Amino acid sequence: MTWSEMQSLLEQACWDTFYMVGWSTLIAVAGGLPLGILLVLTDRGGLLQNVVANKVIGQVVNIARSMPFIILMVALMTFTRWVTGTTIGREAAIVPLAIGAIPFFARLVEMSVREVDGGLVEAVQSMGGSTWKIVRSVLVPEALPSLISGATTTVVALIGYSAMAGTVGAGGLGDIAIRYGYQRFETGLMWTTVAILAVVISLLQFGGDLAARSLHRRTGKGGPVLLFRPLSGIFPGTVATDAVKKS
């Protein structure tokens, strides 16, 4: 196979992979973020404590996370056909990719939110802040660096899942590696695909780590004044606000 033929195949495969991973990531974040926060809020001592609901949600997340992706794709074929009208192609692959990533990201969100200083939450509660205000203005902003790291990990995992999806006709780099690299013995094309995946994952990981470190420095976890900075936008005129202004 000539380089020009390989180039056209790889360009389309890269676009298909980015398309699948991009949409799956958006859906996973939209579904996993509230689910992970809900796991924290409904836990013992949480703002919306409900042990039964927490156990049910936790078990559903655990079962979904433990299922191998290749089995999940097969199990969801009927649902995928109902949503997209087909079980083959990049649009069809988005359904199992997103459903598989939602519980994965939800657990990462749960761990990130649990790291938020409980004293800050109690301070907002003592000032009359509602649960929604605490989530929107304290929990999410304080956990944002860790949430970005979790999102980066999810994207990297989705790239691996998308390669597996290529084995069942979803397209993308995985499909090229199997169909041409393995079945047609195009070793050069297969190793080029591996190199592209390695470079893409490295760049994504570097960008995610850089963004997380930048936000961590900006939010500042190391001083009492910065600890209360989120409260200045919630309760103007409070002691916390005055402390921020003095800084």
Coordinates of C-alpha atoms in Angstrom, one line a residue:
M1 CA 0.0 0.0 0.0
T2 CA 1.4 3.4 -1.0
W3 CA 1.7 6.3 1.4
S4 CA -1.0 8.3 -0.4
E5 CA -3.4 5.4 0.0
M6 CA -2.5 5.1 3.7
Q7 CA -2.8 8.9 4.2
S8 CA -6.4 9.0 2.9
L9 CA -7.4 6.1 5.1
L10 CA -5.7 7.5 8.2
E11 CA -7.3 10.9 7.7
Q12 CA -10.8 9.5 7.6
A13 CA -10.1 7.1 10.5
C14 CA -8.8 10.0 12.7
W15 CA -11.8 12.1 11.9
D16 CA -14.1 9.1 12.8
T17 CA -12.3 8.5 16.0
F18 CA -12.4 12.2 17.1
Y19 CA -16.1 12.3 16.2
M20 CA -17.0 9.3 18.3
V21 CA -14.8 10.3 21.2
G22 CA -15.9 13.9 21.2
W23 CA -19.6 13.2 21.3
S24 CA -19.2 10.4 23.8
T25 CA -17.2 12.7 26.1
L26 CA -19.8 15.4 26.0
I27 CA -22.6 12.9 26.8
A28 CA -20.4 11.2 29.5
V29 CA -19.7 14.5 31.2
A30 CA -23.3 15.7 31.0
G31 CA -24.5 12.4 32.6
G32 CA -21.6 11.5 34.8
L33 CA -21.2 14.9 36.6
P34 CA -24.7 15.1 38.1
L35 CA -24.6 11.3 38.9
G36 CA -21.3 11.6 40.7
I37 CA -22.5 14.7 42.7
L38 CA -25.7 12.8 43.6
L39 CA -23.7 9.9 45.0
V40 CA -22.0 12.4 47.4
L41 CA -25.1 14.3 48.3
T42 CA -27.2 11.2 49.1
D43 CA -24.5 9.4 51.1
R44 CA -24.5 9.3 54.9
G45 CA -24.1 12.8 56.2
G46 CA -24.7 14.3 52.8
L47 CA -26.8 17.3 52.1
L48 CA -29.5 15.1 50.6
Q49 CA -28.9 12.0 52.7
N50 CA -30.8 9.0 51.4
V51 CA -29.1 5.7 52.1
V52 CA -31.4 3.6 49.9
A53 CA -31.1 5.8 46.9
N54 CA -27.3 6.0 47.4
K55 CA -27.0 2.2 47.5
V56 CA -29.2 1.7 44.4
I57 CA -27.3 4.3 42.4
G58 CA -24.0 3.0 43.6
Q59 CA -24.8 -0.6 42.6
V60 CA -26.0 0.5 39.1
V61 CA -22.8 2.4 38.6
N62 CA -20.7 -0.5 39.8
I63 CA -22.4 -3.0 37.6
A64 CA -22.1 -0.7 34.5
R65 CA -18.4 -0.1 35.3
S66 CA -17.6 -3.8 35.7
M67 CA -19.0 -4.8 32.3
P68 CA -16.4 -5.3 29.6
F69 CA -17.0 -2.8 26.8
I70 CA -17.1 -5.5 24.0
I71 CA -20.0 -7.2 25.9
L72 CA -21.7 -3.9 26.6
M73 CA -21.7 -3.1 22.8
V74 CA -23.4 -6.4 22.1
A75 CA -25.9 -6.1 25.0
L76 CA -26.9 -2.6 23.8
M77 CA -27.4 -3.5 20.1
T78 CA -31.2 -3.4 20.3
F79 CA -31.1 0.0 22.1
T80 CA -28.5 1.3 19.7
R81 CA -30.6 0.3 16.7
W82 CA -33.7 2.0 18.4
V83 CA -31.7 5.3 18.9
T84 CA -29.7 5.5 15.7
G85 CA -31.5 3.1 13.3
T86 CA -28.4 1.0 12.9
T87 CA -25.7 -1.0 14.8
I88 CA -22.9 -0.2 12.5
G89 CA -20.9 3.0 12.0
R90 CA -19.6 5.8 14.1
E91 CA -23.1 7.2 15.1
A92 CA -24.0 3.7 16.4
A93 CA -20.7 3.4 18.3
I94 CA -21.4 6.6 20.3
V95 CA -24.3 5.0 22.2
P96 CA -22.3 2.2 23.9
L97 CA -19.3 4.5 24.2
A98 CA -21.3 7.1 26.1
I99 CA -23.2 4.7 28.3
G100 CA -20.0 2.9 29.2
A101 CA -18.2 6.2 30.1
I102 CA -21.0 7.8 32.2
P103 CA -20.5 5.5 35.3
F104 CA -16.7 5.6 34.8
F105 CA -16.7 9.4 34.9
A106 CA -19.4 9.4 37.7
R107 CA -17.0 7.6 40.1
L108 CA -14.2 10.0 39.2
V109 CA -16.5 12.9 40.0
E110 CA -17.5 11.4 43.3
M111 CA -13.9 11.1 44.4
S112 CA -13.2 14.6 43.3
V113 CA -16.2 16.1 45.1
R114 CA -15.4 14.2 48.3
E115 CA -12.0 16.0 48.4
V116 CA -13.7 19.4 48.8
D117 CA -13.1 20.9 52.3
G118 CA -16.2 20.1 54.4
G119 CA -15.6 23.3 56.4
L120 CA -16.3 25.4 53.4
V121 CA -19.6 23.6 52.8
E122 CA -20.6 24.1 56.5
A123 CA -19.7 27.8 56.2
V124 CA -22.1 28.2 53.3
Q125 CA -24.8 26.2 55.1
S126 CA -24.5 28.4 58.1
M127 CA -25.1 31.5 55.9
G128 CA -28.3 30.0 54.6
G129 CA -27.0 28.7 51.2
S130 CA -29.2 26.1 49.5
T131 CA -28.0 22.7 48.3
W132 CA -28.1 23.9 44.7
K133 CA -26.0 27.0 45.6
I134 CA -23.5 24.9 47.5
V135 CA -23.1 22.5 44.5
R136 CA -22.9 25.3 41.9
S137 CA -20.7 27.7 43.8
V138 CA -18.6 25.6 46.1
L139 CA -18.4 21.9 45.3
V140 CA -17.9 22.1 41.5
P141 CA -15.5 25.1 41.5
E142 CA -13.4 23.7 44.3
A143 CA -13.2 20.3 42.7
L144 CA -12.7 21.7 39.2
P145 CA -8.9 20.8 38.8
S146 CA -9.6 17.2 39.9
L147 CA -12.7 17.1 37.6
I148 CA -10.6 18.1 34.6
S149 CA -8.1 15.4 35.4
G150 CA -11.0 12.9 35.6
A151 CA -12.3 14.1 32.3
T152 CA -8.9 13.6 30.7
T153 CA -8.7 10.1 32.0
T154 CA -12.2 9.5 30.6
V155 CA -11.2 10.8 27.2
V156 CA -8.1 8.5 27.1
A157 CA -10.3 5.5 28.1
L158 CA -12.8 6.4 25.4
I159 CA -10.1 6.4 22.8
G160 CA -9.3 2.8 23.8
Y161 CA -13.0 1.9 23.7
S162 CA -13.3 3.4 20.3
A163 CA -10.5 1.2 19.0
M164 CA -12.5 -1.8 20.2
A165 CA -15.6 -0.4 18.6
G166 CA -13.7 -0.5 15.3
T167 CA -13.6 -4.3 15.5
V168 CA -17.4 -4.4 14.9
G169 CA -17.6 -1.9 12.1
A170 CA -17.7 1.4 13.9
G171 CA -14.8 2.9 11.8
G172 CA -12.0 4.8 13.2
L173 CA -8.4 3.9 13.9
G174 CA -9.2 0.6 15.5
D175 CA -11.1 -0.4 12.3
I176 CA -8.1 0.5 10.2
A177 CA -5.7 -1.5 12.4
I178 CA -7.8 -4.6 12.3
R179 CA -9.1 -4.5 8.7
Y180 CA -5.9 -3.5 7.0
G181 CA -3.1 -3.9 9.5
Y182 CA -4.1 -7.4 10.8
Q183 CA -6.3 -9.0 8.2
R184 CA -4.4 -7.8 5.2
F185 CA -1.0 -7.9 6.8
E186 CA -0.3 -4.2 6.3
T187 CA 2.2 -4.1 9.2
G188 CA 3.4 -0.6 8.4
L189 CA -0.2 0.8 8.5
M190 CA -0.9 -0.9 11.7
W191 CA 2.2 0.5 13.5
T192 CA 1.4 3.9 12.0
T193 CA -2.0 3.7 13.6
V194 CA -0.5 2.7 16.9
A195 CA 1.9 5.7 16.7
I196 CA -1.0 8.1 16.0
L197 CA -2.9 6.8 19.0
A198 CA 0.1 7.1 21.2
V199 CA 0.8 10.7 20.1
V200 CA -2.9 11.7 20.5
I201 CA -3.2 10.2 24.0
S202 CA 0.1 11.9 25.1
L203 CA -1.0 15.3 23.9
L204 CA -4.4 14.9 25.5
Q205 CA -2.9 13.8 28.8
F206 CA -0.4 16.7 28.7
G207 CA -3.1 19.2 28.0
G208 CA -5.4 17.9 30.7
D209 CA -2.6 17.9 33.3
L210 CA -1.5 21.4 32.3
A211 CA -5.1 22.7 32.7
A212 CA -5.6 21.0 36.0
R213 CA -2.3 22.4 37.4
S214 CA -3.2 25.8 36.2
L215 CA -6.6 25.8 37.8
H216 CA -5.2 24.3 41.0
R217 CA -2.7 27.3 41.3
R218 CA -5.5 29.8 40.4
T219 CA -8.0 28.5 42.9
G220 CA -5.4 28.2 45.5
K221 CA -5.7 25.6 48.2
G222 CA -3.1 26.9 50.5
G223 CA -4.5 29.9 52.3
P224 CA -7.5 30.8 54.4
V225 CA -8.4 33.8 52.3
L226 CA -8.5 31.8 49.1
L227 CA -10.5 29.1 50.9
F228 CA -13.4 31.6 51.4
R229 CA -13.1 33.3 48.0
P230 CA -16.0 31.4 46.5
L231 CA -18.3 32.7 49.2
S232 CA -17.7 36.3 48.1
G233 CA -19.9 35.8 45.1
I234 CA -22.6 34.1 47.1
F235 CA -23.0 36.2 50.2
P236 CA -21.8 39.8 49.5
G237 CA -21.1 41.7 52.7
T238 CA -20.3 38.7 54.8
V239 CA -17.1 38.1 56.8
A240 CA -15.8 35.9 54.1
T241 CA -16.3 38.6 51.5
D242 CA -14.6 41.2 53.7
A243 CA -11.6 38.9 54.1
V244 CA -11.3 38.5 50.3
K245 CA -11.5 42.2 49.8
K246 CA -8.7 42.8 52.3
S247 CA -6.5 40.4 50.3

